[in-house]
Short mmCIF file of C-alpha atoms in Angstrom, two decimals:
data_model
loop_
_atom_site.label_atom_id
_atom_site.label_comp_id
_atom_site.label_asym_id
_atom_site.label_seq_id
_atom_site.Cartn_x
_atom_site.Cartn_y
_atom_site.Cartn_z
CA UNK A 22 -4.59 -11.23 -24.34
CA UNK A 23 -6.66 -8.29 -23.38
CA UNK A 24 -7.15 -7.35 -20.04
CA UNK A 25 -9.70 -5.35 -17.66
CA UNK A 26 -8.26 -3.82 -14.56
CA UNK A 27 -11.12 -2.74 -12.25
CA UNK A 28 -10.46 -0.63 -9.23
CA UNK A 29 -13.56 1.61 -7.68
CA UNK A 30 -11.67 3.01 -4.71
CA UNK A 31 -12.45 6.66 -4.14
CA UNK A 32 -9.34 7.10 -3.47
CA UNK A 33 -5.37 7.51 -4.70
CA UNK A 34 -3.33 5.27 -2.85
CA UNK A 35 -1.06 1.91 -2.81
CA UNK A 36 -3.35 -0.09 -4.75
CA UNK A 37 -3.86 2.29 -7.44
CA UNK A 38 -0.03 2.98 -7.72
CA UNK A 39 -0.04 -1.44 -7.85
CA UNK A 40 -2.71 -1.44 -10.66
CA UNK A 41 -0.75 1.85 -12.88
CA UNK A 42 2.41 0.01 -12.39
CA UNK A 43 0.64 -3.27 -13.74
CA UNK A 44 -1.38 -1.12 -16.50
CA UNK A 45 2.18 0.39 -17.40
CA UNK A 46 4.36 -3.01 -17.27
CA UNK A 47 1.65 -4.35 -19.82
CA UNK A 48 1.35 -1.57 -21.86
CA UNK A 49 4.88 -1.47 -22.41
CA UNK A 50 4.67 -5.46 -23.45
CA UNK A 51 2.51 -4.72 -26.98
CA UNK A 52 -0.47 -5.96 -24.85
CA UNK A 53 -3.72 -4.02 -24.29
CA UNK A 54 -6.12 -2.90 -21.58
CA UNK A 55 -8.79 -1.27 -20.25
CA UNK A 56 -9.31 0.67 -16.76
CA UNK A 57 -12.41 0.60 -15.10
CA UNK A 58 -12.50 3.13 -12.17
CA UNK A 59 -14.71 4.99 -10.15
CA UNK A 60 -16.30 8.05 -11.97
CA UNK A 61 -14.36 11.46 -10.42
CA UNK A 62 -12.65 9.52 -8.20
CA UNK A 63 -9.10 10.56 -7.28
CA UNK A 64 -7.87 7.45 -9.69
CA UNK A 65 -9.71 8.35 -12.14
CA UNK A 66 -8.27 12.15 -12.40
CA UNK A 67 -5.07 10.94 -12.04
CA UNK A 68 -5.56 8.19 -14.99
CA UNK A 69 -6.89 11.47 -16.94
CA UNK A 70 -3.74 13.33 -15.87
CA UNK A 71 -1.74 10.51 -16.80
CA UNK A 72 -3.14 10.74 -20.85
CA UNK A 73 -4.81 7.39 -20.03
CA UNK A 74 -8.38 7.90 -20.38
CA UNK A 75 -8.84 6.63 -23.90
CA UNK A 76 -8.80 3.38 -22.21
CA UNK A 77 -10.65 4.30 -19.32
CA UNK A 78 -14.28 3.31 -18.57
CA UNK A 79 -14.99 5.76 -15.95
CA UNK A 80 -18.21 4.00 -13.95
CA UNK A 81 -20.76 4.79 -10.89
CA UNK A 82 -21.85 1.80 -8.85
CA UNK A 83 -24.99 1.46 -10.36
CA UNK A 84 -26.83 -0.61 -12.61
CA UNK A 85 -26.71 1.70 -15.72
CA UNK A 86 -22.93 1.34 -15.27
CA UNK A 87 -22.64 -2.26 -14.71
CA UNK A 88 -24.59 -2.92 -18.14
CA UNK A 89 -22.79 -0.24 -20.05
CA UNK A 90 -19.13 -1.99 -18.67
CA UNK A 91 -20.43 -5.52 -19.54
CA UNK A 92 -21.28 -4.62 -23.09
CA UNK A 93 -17.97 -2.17 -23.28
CA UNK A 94 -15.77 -5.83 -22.26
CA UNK A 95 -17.47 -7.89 -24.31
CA UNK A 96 -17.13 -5.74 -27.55
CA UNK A 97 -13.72 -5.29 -27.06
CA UNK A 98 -12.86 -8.84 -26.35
CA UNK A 99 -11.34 -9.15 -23.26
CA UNK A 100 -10.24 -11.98 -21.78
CA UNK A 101 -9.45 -11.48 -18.56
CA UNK A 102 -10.94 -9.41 -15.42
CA UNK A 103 -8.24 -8.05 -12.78
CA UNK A 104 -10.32 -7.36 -9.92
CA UNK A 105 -8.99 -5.12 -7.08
CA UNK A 106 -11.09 -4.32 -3.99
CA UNK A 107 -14.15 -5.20 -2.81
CA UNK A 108 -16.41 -2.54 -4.37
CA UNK A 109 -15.02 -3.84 -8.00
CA UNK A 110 -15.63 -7.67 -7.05
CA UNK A 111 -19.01 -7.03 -6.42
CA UNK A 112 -19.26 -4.60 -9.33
CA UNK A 113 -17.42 -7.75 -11.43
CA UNK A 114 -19.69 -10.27 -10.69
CA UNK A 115 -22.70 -7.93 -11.47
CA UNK A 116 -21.52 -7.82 -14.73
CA UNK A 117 -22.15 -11.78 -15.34
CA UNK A 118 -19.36 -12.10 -17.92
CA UNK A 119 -18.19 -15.82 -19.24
CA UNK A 120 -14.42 -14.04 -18.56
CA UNK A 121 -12.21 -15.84 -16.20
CA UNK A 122 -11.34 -13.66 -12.87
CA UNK A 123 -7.92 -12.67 -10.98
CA UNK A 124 -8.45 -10.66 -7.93
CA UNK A 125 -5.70 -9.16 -5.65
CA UNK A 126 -6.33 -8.98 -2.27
CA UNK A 127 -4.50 -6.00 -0.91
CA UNK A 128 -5.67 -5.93 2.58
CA UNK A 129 -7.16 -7.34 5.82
CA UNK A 130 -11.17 -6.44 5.19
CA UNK A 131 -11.72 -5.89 9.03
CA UNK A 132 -8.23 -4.03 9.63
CA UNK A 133 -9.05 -1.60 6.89
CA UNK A 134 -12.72 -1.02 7.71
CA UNK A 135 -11.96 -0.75 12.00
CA UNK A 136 -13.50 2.40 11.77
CA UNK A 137 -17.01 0.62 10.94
CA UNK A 138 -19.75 -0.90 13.11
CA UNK A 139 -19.14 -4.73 13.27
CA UNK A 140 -21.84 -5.85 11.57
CA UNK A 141 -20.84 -3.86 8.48
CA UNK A 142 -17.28 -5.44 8.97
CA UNK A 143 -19.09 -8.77 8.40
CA UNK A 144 -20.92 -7.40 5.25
CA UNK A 145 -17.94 -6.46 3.69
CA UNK A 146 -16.32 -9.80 4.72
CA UNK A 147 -18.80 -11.97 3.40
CA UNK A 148 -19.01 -9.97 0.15
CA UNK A 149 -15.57 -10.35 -0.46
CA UNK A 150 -15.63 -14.20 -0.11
CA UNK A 151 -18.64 -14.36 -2.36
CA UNK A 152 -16.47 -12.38 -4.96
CA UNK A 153 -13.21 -14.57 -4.33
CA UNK A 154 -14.77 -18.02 -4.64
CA UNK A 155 -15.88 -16.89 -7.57
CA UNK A 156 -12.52 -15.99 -8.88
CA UNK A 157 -10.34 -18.18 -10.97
CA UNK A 158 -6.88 -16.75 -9.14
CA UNK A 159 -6.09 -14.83 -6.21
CA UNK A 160 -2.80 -13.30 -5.76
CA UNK A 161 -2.25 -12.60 -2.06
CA UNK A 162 0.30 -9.17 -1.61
CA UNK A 163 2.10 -11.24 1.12
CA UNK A 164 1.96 -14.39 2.99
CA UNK A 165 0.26 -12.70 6.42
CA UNK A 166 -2.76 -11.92 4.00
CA UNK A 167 -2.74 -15.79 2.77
CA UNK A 168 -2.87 -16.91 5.87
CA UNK A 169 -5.91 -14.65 7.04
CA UNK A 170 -8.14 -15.83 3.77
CA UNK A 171 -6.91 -19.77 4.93
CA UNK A 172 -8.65 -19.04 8.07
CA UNK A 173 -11.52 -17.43 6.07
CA UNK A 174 -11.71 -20.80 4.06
CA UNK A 175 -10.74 -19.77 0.77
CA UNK A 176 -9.00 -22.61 -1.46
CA UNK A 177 -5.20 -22.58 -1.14
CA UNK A 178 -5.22 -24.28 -4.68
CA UNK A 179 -6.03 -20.37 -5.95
CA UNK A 180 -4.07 -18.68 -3.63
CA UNK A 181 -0.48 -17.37 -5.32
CA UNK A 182 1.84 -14.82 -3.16
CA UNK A 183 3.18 -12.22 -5.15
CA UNK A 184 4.82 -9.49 -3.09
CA UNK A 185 4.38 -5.48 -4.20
CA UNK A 186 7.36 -4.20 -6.23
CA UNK A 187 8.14 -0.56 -7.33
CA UNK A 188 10.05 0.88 -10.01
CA UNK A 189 13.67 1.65 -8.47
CA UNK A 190 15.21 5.06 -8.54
CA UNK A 191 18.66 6.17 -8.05
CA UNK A 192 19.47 8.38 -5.51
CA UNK A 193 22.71 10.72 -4.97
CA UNK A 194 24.67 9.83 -2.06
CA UNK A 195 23.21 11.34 0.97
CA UNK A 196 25.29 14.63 2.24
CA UNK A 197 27.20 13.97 5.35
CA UNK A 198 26.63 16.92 7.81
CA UNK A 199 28.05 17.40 11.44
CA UNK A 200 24.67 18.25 12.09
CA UNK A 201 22.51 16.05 14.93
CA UNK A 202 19.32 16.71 13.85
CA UNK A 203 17.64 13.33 12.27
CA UNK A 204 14.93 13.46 9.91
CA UNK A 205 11.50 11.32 10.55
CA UNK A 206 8.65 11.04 8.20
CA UNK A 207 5.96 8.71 8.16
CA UNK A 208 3.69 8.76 5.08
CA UNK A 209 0.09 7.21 4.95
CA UNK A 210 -4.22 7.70 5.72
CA UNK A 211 -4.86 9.71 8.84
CA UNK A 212 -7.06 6.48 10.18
CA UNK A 213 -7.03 4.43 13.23
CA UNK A 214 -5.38 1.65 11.30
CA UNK A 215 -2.26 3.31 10.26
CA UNK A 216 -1.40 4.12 14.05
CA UNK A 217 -0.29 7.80 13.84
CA UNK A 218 -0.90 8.41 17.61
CA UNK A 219 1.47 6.10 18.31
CA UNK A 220 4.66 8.12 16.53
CA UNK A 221 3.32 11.22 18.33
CA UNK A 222 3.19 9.43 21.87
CA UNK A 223 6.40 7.91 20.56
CA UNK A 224 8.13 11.59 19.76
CA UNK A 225 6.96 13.17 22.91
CA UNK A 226 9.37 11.16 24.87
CA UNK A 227 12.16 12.48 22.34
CA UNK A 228 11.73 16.28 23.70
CA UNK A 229 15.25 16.82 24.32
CA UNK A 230 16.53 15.11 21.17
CA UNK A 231 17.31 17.09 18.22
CA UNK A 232 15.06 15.99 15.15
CA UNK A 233 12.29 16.74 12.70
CA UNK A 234 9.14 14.81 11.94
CA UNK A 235 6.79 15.09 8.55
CA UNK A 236 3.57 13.51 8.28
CA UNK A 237 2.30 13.05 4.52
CA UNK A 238 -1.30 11.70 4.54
CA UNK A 239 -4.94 13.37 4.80
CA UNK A 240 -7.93 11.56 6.70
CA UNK A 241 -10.44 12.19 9.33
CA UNK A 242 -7.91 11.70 11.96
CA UNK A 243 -6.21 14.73 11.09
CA UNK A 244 -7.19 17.92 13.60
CA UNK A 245 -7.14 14.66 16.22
CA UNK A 246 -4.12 13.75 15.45
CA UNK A 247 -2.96 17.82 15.04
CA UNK A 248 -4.48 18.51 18.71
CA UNK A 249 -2.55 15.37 19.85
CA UNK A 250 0.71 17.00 18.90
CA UNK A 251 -0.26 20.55 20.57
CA UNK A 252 -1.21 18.50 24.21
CA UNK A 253 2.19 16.39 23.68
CA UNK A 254 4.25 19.59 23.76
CA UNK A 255 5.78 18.47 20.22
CA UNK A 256 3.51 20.29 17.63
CA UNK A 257 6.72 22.69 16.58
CA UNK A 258 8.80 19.60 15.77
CA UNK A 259 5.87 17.27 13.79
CA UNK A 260 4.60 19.28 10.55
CA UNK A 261 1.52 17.43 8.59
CA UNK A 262 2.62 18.31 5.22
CA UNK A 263 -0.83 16.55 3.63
CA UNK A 264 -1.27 14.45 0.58
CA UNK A 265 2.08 14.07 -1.70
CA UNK A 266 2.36 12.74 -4.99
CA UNK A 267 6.07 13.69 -4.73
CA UNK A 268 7.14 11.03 -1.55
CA UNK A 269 9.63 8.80 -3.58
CA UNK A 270 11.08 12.23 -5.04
CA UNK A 271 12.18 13.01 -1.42
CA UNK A 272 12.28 10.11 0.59
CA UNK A 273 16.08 10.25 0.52
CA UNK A 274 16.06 13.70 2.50
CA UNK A 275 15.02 11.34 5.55
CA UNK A 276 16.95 9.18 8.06
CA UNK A 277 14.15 7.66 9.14
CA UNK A 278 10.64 6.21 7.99
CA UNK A 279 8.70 5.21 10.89
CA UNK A 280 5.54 2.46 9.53
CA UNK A 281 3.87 2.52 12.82
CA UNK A 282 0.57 1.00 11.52
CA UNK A 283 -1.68 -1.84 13.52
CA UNK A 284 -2.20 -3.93 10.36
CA UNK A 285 -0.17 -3.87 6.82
CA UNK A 286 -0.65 -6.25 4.35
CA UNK A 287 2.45 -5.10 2.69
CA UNK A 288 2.68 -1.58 1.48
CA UNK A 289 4.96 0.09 -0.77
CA UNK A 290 6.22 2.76 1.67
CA UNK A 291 8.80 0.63 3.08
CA UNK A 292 10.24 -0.27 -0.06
CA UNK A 293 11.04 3.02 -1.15
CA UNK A 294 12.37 3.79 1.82
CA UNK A 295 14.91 0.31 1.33
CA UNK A 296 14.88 1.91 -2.17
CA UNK A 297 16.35 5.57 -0.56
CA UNK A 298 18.54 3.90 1.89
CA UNK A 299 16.63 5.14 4.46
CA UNK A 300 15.93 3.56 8.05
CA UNK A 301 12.58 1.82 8.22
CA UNK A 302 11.78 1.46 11.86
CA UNK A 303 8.31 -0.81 11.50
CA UNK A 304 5.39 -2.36 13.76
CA UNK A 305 6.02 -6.12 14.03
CA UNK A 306 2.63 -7.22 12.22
CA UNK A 307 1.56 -8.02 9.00
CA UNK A 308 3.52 -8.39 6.03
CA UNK A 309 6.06 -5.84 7.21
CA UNK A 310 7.68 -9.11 9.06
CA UNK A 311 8.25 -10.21 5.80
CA UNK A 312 9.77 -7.10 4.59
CA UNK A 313 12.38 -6.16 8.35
CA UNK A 314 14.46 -8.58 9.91
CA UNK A 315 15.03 -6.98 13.49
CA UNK A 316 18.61 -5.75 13.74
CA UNK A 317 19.64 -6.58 10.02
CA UNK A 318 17.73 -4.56 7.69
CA UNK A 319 15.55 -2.54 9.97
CA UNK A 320 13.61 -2.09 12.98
CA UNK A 321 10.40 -3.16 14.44
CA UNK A 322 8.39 -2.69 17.31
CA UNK A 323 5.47 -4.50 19.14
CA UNK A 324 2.43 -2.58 18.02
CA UNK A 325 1.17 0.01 19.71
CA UNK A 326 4.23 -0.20 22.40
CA UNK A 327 4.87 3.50 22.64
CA UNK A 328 8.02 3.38 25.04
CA UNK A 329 9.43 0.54 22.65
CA UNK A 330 8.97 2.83 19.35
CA UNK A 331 10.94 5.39 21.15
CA UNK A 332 13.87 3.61 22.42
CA UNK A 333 14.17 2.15 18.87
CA UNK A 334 14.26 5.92 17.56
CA UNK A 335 16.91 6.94 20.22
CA UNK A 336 18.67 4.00 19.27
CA UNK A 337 18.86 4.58 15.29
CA UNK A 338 20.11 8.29 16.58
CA UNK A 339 23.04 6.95 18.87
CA UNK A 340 24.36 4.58 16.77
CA UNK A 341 24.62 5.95 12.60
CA UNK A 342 27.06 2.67 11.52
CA UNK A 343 24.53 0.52 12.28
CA UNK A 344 22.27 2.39 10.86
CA UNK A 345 24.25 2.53 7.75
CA UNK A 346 24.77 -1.00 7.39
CA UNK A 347 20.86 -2.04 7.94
CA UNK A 348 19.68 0.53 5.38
CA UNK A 349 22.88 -1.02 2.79
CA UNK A 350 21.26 -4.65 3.59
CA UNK A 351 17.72 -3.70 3.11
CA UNK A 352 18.95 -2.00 0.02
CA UNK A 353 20.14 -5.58 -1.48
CA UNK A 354 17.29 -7.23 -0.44
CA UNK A 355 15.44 -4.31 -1.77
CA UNK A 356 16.98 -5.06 -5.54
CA UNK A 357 16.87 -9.10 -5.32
CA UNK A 358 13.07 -9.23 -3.86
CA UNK A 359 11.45 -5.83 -4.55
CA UNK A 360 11.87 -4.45 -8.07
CA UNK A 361 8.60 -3.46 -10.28
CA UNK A 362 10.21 -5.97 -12.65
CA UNK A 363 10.19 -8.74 -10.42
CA UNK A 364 6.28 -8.44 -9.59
CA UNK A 365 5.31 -7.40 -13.39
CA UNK A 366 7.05 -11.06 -14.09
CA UNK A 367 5.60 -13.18 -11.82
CA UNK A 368 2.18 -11.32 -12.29
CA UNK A 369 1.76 -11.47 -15.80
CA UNK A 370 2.88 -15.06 -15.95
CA UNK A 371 0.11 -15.65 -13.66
CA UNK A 372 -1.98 -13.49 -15.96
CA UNK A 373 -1.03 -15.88 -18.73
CA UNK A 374 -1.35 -19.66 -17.06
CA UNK A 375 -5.07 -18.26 -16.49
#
């Protein structure tokens, strides 16, 4: 089987890590591919970086494009179409291809796009159920998104949940200091959505606690969210270190990862902090109740309850055993539910039944 993997994001983020990860997994099974991405995108570099583009189609959403992919997947006989994103359903059924369709829904279509004017929230929405009634499978990234595209009437018969997985690394055993000082990050866009202001608002209430925050991400939130830390009084303990390619190389440097979003379908963050054996301290929404079981392997928060967010930081610092034994279980559960082995199996088996 040969397979088409279409992503035209502009940007480099979970999904595109998902869709290398996939690429890679299949790759590495004697099968082939192609990757249709955005032309100069930030995927599309990094698929050039990678030594990938000989099976790259790199595409602008146009019409030129659409008929230059169509002939492209038809002359190299694929047989199936991974769609990912709206942009690349649309772009998918453009194309008019007699190729069955899988599309993965990675997100909440009116979480993701707050920062737009209703009635282009509704655009988007009905686009994307034109594009996934049209699509032989969906795989839902967790069962908070299956429920939303229930509501949104799509057939259950195509639905399939099939949680993200990442590739596990080892870590050396964390240094034990007599130090108090506790690392934060959080890592993610500088948007609305992914509920930055509420760690800062959070932190400020931690003035006389010892501890460090980073803030890996870019987005238009940024000097906001920068200012935000100056008024606070806590912009010499909270450094915005930017966009990192390098997260999972020092995610074990932290003690805690604070996921403070107002919608997550499930993203990968968490894991590899479960991964590092690091504390995940998480907004009670979304898929991330699938991931943190209060009190056992982390710790969540109502969303946008500042004072909670902080007495659960406070907490983590007072009491390290705890700690310790919460970030060994979501370790486990980390290894029995979360592996990039586990999702490559149950995806491509999907891949295959189609």
């Amino acid at each position: 089987m040969k397979i088409a993997f279409i992503d035209l994001g502009r940007h480099y983020g979970g999904v595109e890590v998902y869709i290398l990860s996939l690429v890679k997994g299949w790759i590495a099974r004697g099968k082939q591919c192609i990757i249709l991405a955005r032309k100069n995108s930030a995927f599309h570099h990094k698929l050039v970086q990678l030594g990938l583009e000989e099976i790259v189609l790199a595409v602008d959403f146009d019409i030129k494009s659409v008929k230059l992919a169509r002939k492209r997947i038809l002359d190299e006989g694929i047989n199936l179409l991974h769609v990912n994103g709206i942009n690349s359903g649309v772009f998918a059924s453009l194309m008019y291809l007699p190729i069955k369709t899988i599309a993965t829904v990675h997100g909440s279509v009116y979480h993701e796009r707050a920062d737009r004017n209703i009635m282009m929230q509704k655009l988007f929405a009905y686009l994307e159920k034109r594009c996934l009634k049209k699509s032989n499978k969906i795989i839902s990234v967790s069962f908070a998104i299956k429920q939303i595209l229930l509501e949104r009437g799509i057939d259950g018969n195509k639905l399939e949940v099939i949680h993200n997985g990442i590739e596990e690394i080892e870590y050396g055993a964390k240094e034990k200091t007599d130090s108090n000082l506790v690392k934060i990050c959080m890592v993610g866009r500088l948007e609305e959505v992914k509920g930055c202001d509420y760690l800062i608002r959070a932190l400020a209430k931690l003035k006389d606690k010892e501890f460090l925050c980073d803030i890996y991400g870019e987005g238009s939130l940024k000097e906001e969210l920068e200012k935000l830390a100056n008024d606070f009084g806590v912009v010499d303990k909270i450094c915005f270190k930017g966009f990192s390619d390098k997260i999972r190389e020092v995610m074990g440097e932290y003690d805690i990862l604070v996921q403070p979003s107002r919608f997550e379908a499930f993203p990968l963050t968490p894991l590899e902090a479960m991964n590092a054996k690091v504390l995940l301290i998480c907004s009670d929404i979304g898929g991330m109740r699938e991931i943190v079981t209060e009190g056992e392997n982390g710790l969540k928060f109502e969303v946008g309850n500042v004072e909670e967010l902080a007495g659960k930081i406070i907490w983590a610092m007072e009491h390290k055993k705890e700690v310790e034994n919460m970030t060994e279980n979501a370790f486990d559960k980390f290894q029995r539910e979360y592996t990039e082995s586990a999702m490559h199996e149950k995806t491509f088996d999907l891949f295959e039944q189609i």
